[in-house]
Coordinates of C-alpha atoms in Angstrom, one line a residue:
X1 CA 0.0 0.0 0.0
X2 CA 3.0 2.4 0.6
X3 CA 4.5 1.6 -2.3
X4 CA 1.8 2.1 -4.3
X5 CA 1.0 5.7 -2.6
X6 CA 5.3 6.9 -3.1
X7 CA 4.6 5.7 -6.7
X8 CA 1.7 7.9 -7.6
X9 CA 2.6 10.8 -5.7
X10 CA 5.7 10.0 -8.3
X11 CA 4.2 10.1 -11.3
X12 CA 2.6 13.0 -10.5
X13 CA 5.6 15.2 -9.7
X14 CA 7.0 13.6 -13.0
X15 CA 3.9 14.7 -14.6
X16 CA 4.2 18.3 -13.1
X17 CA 7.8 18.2 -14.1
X18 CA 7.5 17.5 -17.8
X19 CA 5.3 19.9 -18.5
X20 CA 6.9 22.6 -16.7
X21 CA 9.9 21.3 -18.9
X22 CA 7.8 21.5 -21.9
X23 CA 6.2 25.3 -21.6
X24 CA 7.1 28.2 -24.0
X25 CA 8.8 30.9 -21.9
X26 CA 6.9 34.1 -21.2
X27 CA 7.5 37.5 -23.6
X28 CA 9.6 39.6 -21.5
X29 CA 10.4 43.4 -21.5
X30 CA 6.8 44.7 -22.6
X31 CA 6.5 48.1 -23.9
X32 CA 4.5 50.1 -26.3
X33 CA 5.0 53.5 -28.0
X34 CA 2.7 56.1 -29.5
X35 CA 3.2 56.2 -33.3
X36 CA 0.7 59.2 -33.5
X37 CA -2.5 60.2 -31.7
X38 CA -4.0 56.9 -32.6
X39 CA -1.4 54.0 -33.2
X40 CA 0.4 52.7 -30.1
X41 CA 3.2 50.3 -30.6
X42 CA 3.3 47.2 -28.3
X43 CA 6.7 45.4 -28.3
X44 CA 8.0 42.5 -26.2
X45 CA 11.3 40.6 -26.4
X46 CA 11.6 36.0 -26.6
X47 CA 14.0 34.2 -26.3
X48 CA 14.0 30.9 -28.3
X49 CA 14.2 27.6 -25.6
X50 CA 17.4 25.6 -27.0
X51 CA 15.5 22.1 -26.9
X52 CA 12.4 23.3 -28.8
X53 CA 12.3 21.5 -32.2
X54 CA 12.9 24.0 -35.6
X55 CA 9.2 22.3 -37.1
X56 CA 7.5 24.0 -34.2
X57 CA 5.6 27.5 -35.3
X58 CA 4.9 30.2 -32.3
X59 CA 2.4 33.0 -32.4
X60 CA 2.1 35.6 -29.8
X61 CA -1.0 36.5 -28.3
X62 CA -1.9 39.9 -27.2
X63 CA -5.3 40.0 -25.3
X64 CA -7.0 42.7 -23.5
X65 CA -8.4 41.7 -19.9
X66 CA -11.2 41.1 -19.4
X67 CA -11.9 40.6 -23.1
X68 CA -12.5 37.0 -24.9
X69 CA -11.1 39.0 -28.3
X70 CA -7.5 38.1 -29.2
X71 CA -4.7 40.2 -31.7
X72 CA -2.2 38.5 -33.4
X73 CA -0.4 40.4 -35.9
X74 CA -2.9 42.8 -36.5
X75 CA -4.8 46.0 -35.7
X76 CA -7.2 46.7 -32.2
X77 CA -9.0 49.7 -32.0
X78 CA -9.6 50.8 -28.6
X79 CA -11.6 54.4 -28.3
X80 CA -11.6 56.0 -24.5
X81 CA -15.2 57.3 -25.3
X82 CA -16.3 54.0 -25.7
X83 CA -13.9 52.3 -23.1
X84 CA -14.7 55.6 -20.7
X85 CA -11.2 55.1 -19.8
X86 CA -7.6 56.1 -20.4
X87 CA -5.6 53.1 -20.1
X88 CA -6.2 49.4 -21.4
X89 CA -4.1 46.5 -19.8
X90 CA -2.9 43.4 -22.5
X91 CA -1.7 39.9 -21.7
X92 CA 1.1 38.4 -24.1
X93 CA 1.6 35.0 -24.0
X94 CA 3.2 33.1 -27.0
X95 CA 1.2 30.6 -28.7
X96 CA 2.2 27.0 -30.2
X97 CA 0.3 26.8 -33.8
X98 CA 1.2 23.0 -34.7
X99 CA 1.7 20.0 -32.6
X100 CA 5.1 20.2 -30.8
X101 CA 6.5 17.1 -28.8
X102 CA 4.2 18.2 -25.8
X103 CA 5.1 21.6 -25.9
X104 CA 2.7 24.4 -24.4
X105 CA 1.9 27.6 -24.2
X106 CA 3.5 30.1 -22.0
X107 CA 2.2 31.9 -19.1
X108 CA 0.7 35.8 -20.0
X109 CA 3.0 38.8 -19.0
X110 CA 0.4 42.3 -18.7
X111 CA 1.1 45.6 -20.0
X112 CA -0.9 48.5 -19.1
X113 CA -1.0 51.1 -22.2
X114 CA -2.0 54.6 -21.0
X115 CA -3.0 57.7 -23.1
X116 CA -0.2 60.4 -24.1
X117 CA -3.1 63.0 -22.6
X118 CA -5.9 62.3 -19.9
X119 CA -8.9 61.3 -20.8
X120 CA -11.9 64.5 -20.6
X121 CA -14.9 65.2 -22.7
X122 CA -14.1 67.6 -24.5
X123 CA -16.7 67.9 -26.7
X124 CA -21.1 67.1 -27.4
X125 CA -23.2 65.5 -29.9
X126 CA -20.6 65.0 -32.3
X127 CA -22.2 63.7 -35.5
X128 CA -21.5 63.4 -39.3
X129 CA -24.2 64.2 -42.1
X130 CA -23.2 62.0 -44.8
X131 CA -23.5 63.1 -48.6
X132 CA -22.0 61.7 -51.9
X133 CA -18.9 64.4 -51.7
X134 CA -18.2 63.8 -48.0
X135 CA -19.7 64.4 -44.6
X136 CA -20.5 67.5 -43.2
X137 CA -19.4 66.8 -39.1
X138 CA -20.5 69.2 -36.3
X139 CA -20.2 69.3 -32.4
X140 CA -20.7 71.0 -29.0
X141 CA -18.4 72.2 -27.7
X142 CA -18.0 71.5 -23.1
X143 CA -16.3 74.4 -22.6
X144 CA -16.6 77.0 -24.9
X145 CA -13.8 79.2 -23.5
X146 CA -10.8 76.4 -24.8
X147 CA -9.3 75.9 -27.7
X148 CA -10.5 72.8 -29.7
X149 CA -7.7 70.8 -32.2
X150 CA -9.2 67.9 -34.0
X151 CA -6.9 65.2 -35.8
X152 CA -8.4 62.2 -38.0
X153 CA -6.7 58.7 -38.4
X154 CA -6.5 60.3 -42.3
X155 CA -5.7 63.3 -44.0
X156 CA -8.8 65.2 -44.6
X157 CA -9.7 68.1 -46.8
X158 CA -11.7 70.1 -44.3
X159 CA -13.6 73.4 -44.7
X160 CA -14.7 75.5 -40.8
X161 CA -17.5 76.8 -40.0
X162 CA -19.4 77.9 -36.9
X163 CA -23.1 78.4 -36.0
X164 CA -24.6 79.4 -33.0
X165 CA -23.6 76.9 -29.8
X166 CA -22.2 74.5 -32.6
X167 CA -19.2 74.5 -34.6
X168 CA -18.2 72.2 -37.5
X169 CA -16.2 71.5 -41.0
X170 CA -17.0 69.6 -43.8
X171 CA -14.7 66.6 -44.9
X172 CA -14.3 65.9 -48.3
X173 CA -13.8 62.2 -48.0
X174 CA -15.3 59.2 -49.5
X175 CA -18.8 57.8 -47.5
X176 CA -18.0 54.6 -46.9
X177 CA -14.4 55.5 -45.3
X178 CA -14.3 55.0 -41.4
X179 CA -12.3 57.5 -39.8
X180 CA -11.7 57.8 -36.0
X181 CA -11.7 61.5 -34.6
X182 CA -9.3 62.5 -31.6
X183 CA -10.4 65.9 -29.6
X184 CA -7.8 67.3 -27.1
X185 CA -7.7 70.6 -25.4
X186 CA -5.4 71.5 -22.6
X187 CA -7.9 69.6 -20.3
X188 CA -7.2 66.7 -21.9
X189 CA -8.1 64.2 -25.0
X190 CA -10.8 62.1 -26.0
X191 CA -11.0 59.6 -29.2
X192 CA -14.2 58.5 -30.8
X193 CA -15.7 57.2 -34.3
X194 CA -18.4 59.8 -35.1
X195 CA -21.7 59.0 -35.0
X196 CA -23.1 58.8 -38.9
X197 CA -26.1 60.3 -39.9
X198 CA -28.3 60.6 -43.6
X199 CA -31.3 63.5 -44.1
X200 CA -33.9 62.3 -42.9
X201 CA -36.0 60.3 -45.7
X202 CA -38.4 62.3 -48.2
X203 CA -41.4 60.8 -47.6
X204 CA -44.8 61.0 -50.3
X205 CA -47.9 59.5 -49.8
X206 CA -50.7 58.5 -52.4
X207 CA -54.0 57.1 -52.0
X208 CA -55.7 54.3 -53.8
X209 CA -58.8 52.7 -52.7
X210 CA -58.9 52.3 -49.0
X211 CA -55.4 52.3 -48.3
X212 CA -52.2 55.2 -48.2
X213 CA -49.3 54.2 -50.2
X214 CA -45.9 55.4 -48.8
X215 CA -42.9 55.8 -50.8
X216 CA -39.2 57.0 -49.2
X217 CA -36.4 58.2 -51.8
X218 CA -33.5 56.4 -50.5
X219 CA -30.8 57.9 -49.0
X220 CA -27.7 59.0 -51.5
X221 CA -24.9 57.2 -49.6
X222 CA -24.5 53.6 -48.5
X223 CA -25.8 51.8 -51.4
X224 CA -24.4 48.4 -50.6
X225 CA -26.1 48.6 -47.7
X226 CA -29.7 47.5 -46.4
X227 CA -31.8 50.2 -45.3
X228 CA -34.5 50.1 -42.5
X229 CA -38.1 52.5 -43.2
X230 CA -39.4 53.3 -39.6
X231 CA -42.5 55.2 -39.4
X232 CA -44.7 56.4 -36.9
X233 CA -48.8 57.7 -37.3
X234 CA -51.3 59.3 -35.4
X235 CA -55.5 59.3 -37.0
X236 CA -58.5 61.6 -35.5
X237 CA -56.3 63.2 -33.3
X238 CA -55.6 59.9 -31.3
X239 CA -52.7 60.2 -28.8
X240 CA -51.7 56.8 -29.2
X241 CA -48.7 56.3 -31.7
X242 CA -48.7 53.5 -34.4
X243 CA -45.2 52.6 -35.3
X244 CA -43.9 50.3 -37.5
X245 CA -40.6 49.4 -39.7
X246 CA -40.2 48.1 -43.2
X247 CA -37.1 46.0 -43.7
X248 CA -35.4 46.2 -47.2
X249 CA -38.2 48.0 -48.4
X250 CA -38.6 51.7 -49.3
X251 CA -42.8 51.8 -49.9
X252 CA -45.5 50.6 -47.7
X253 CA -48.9 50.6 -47.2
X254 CA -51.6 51.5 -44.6
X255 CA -55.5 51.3 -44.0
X256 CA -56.9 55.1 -44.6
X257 CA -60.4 56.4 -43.0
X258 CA -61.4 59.5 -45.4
X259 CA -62.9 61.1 -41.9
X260 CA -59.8 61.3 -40.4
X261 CA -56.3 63.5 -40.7
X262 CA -53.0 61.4 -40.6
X263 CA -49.5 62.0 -39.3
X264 CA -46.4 61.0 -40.0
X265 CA -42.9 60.9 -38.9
X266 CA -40.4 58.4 -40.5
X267 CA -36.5 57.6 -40.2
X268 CA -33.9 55.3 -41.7
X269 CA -31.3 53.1 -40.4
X270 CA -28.8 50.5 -42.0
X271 CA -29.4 46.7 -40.4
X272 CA -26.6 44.9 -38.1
X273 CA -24.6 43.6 -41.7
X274 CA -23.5 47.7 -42.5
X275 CA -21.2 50.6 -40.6
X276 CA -24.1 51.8 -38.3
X277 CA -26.0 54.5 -40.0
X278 CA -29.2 56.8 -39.3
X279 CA -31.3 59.5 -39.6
X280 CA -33.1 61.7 -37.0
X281 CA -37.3 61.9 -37.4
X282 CA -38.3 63.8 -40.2
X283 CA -40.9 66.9 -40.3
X284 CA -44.4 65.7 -39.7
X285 CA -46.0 64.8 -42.9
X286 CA -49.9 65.3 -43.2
X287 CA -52.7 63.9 -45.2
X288 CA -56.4 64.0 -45.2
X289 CA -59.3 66.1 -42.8
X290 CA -60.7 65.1 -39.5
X291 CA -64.1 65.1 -40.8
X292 CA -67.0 66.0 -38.2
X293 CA -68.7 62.6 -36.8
X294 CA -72.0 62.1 -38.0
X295 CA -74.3 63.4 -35.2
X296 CA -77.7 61.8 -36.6
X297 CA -77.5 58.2 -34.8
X298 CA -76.8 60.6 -32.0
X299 CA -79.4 62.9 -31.9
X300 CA -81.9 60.3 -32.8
X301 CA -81.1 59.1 -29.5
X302 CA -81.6 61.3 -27.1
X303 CA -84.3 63.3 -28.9
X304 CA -86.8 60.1 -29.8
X305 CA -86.4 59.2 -25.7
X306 CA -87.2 62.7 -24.8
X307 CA -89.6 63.6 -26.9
X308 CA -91.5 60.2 -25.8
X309 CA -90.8 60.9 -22.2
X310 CA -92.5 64.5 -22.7
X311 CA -95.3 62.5 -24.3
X312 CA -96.1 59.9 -21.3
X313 CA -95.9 62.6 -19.1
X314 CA -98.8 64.7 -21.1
X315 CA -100.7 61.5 -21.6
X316 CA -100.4 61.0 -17.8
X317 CA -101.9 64.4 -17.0
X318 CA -104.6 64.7 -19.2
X319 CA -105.7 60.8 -18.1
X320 CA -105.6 62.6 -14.1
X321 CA -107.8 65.5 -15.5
X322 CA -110.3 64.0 -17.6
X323 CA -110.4 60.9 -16.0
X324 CA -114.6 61.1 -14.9
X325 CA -115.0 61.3 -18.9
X326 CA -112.3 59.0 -20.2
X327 CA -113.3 55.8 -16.9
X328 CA -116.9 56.7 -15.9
X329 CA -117.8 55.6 -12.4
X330 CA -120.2 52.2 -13.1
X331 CA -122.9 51.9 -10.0
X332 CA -123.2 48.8 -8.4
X333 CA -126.2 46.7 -9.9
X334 CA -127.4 46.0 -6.9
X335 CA -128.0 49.4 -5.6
X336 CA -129.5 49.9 -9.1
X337 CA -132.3 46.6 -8.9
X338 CA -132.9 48.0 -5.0
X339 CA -133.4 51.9 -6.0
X340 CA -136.0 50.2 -9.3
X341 CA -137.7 48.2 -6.4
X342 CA -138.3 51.0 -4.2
X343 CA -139.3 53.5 -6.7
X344 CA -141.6 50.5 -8.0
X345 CA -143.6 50.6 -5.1
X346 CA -144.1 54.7 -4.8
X347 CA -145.0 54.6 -8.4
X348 CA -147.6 52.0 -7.7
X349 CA -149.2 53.7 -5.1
X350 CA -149.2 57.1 -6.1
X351 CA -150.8 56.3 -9.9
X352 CA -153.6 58.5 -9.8
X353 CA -151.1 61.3 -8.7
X354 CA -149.0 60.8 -11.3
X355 CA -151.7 60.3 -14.4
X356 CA -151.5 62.7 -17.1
X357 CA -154.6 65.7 -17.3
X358 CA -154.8 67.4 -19.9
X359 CA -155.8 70.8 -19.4
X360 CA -159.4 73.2 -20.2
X361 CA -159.5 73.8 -23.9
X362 CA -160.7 77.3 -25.0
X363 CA -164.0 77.0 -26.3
X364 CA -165.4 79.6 -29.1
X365 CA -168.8 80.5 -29.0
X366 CA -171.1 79.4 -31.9
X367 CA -174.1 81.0 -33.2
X368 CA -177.2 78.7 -34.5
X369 CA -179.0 80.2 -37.0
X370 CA -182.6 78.1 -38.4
X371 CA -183.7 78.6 -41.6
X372 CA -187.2 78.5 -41.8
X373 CA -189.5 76.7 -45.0
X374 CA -189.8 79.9 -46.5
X375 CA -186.1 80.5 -46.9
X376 CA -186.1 83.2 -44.0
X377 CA -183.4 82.0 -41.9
X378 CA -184.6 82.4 -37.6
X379 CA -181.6 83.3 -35.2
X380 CA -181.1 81.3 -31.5
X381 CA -178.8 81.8 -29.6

């Protein structure tokens, strides 16, 4: 059992051993140099081991901490304004490219790079209007009592001009050329790529049928690229917003009410595959009348209930007033057959009372006169 414990701890320190033999050395002497106000040069000395074989290719490695992304040979752009910072600290290691007789990698040595200036913002809202001859780039300035000097990773054709809180130039350089901007003053530097910008997109609008046809004019710059249509709309004076985006496409299409005035706001901005490019909102663009709502349905129902209302109630009163004449009082029958009976027997009794007389007649007086055989006619009275 112990000799089987002393020989694994064994082969373990043999283990250990070998491939501490068998590891690249470190870079040493790490150091970098400013070129200009953008390129830094990061230099490190290596020693070849003695026993590692000629067949064996090595790479070195510079990575920034904290940061998955690795350089070889090659070019890292690192921008304070995006970094918010004024130094960035590397790891070099040197790197094994083809199997090597158990060879590894070596450990990482750091270097810290700083600016030649400290970082300080310098500088507001710095953006580019692209056109076909070049881009037309303006800021605001933090403090407007220092002196600004700009420097571009090129040489640049630039015309100054100042307006108001901001100032600006125009660079005469091709679109699709990406440039990175350093700002210094004597409070200190900041580096940036500005932030690209188009007009905002011409928008028309047509109607056919029941629907608004919108067409953009593309922008003039970035023509390999895949423009993004976002639009925004407002109908009858709602305050909700309707937005949507079209993607590849410069026309769409939207349901239209005639009653009702539409709004629009649109912008443009390349998708993920181009340099990122947009545009702010545009004007608001109008179309159509809010047409009065038709009031009819409306009025029809709250009139017809009143008007009824105003009816019952009238009907109601006049029923109150007139109600001997319109629901005559019916006697009770038997009050009717007892009041007969009674009467009945005062009628009876009292006939001779009640029996019609007629009254004296006027009577003329006549006058007889006798007319005798001898034709003389003989007066009586």
């Amino acid at each position: 059992m112990t000799f089987t414990l002393e020989f694994f701890v064994f082969l373990i320190w043999t283990g250990m051993t070998a491939v501490f033999r068998y590891r690249l050395p470190p870079p040493t002497m790490p150091q970098y140099k400013w070129l200009d106000p953008f390129i830094v040069n990061l230099s490190w000395s290596w020693e070849r081991p003695s026993g590692l074989p000629h067949s064996c290719q090595i790479q070195f490695e510079a990575q920034p901490q904290d940061s998955p992304t690795q350089v070889g040979n090659g070019v890292n752009i690192f921008l304070t304004e995006e970094a918010h910072s004024d130094h960035w600290t590397y790891n070099i290691h040197a790197v094994i490219t083809n199997p090597c007789d158990g060879w590894n990698d070596s450990i990482s040595v750091p270097i810290t790079i700083h600016t030649r200036q400290p970082r300080a913002e310098v500088v507001k809202d710095f953006r580019c209007l692209l056109d076909p001859s070049g881009m037309n780039c303006s800021w605001i300035p933090v403090n407007q009592s220092l002196n600004i000097v700009s420097t571009f990773t090129t040489v640049l054709q630039k015309d100054i001009s100042f307006s108001g809180a901001r100032n600006g130039y125009y660079l005469k350089i091709e679109p699709n050329k990406t440039i990175c901007i350093s700002v210094c003053t004597e409070a200190g530097c900041g580096t940036f790529t500005p932030l690209l910008a188009v007009p905002s997109p011409k928008l028309s609008i047509n109607q056919e049928g029941g629907h608004l046809y919108l067409n953009w004019t593309p922008p003039e710059v970035g023509g390999g690229c895949d423009w993004i249509y976002e639009f925004c709309f407002t109908q009858c004076n709602e305050h909700r917003v309707s937005c949507h985006m079209e993607v590849l496409m410069h026309a769409t299409r939207v349901h239209y009410n005639e009653r009702c005035l539409y709004k629009f706001q649109s912008r443009v901005f390349t998708s993920k595959y181009c340099p990122a490019i947009s545009s702010d909102f545009s004007e608001v663009v109008t179309y159509g009348v809010n047409v009065p709502p038709d009031m009819t349905g409306t009025v029809v129902a709250i009139v017809i209930p009143i008007v009824l209302s105003v009816c019952l109630i009238l009907s109601c009163y006049c029923f109150r007033r007139h109600r001997s004449i319109i629901c005559p009082i019916i006697p009770d029958p038997s009050a009717i057959f007892k009041e007969l009976v009674i009467n009945g027997n005062k009628e009876h009794k009292n006939t001779t009372g009640r029996l019609y007389i007629p009254g004296p007649e006027a009577i003329d007086p006549c006058k007889i006169i006798l007319v005798k055989e001898n034709g003389d006619p003989q007066q009586t009275s």
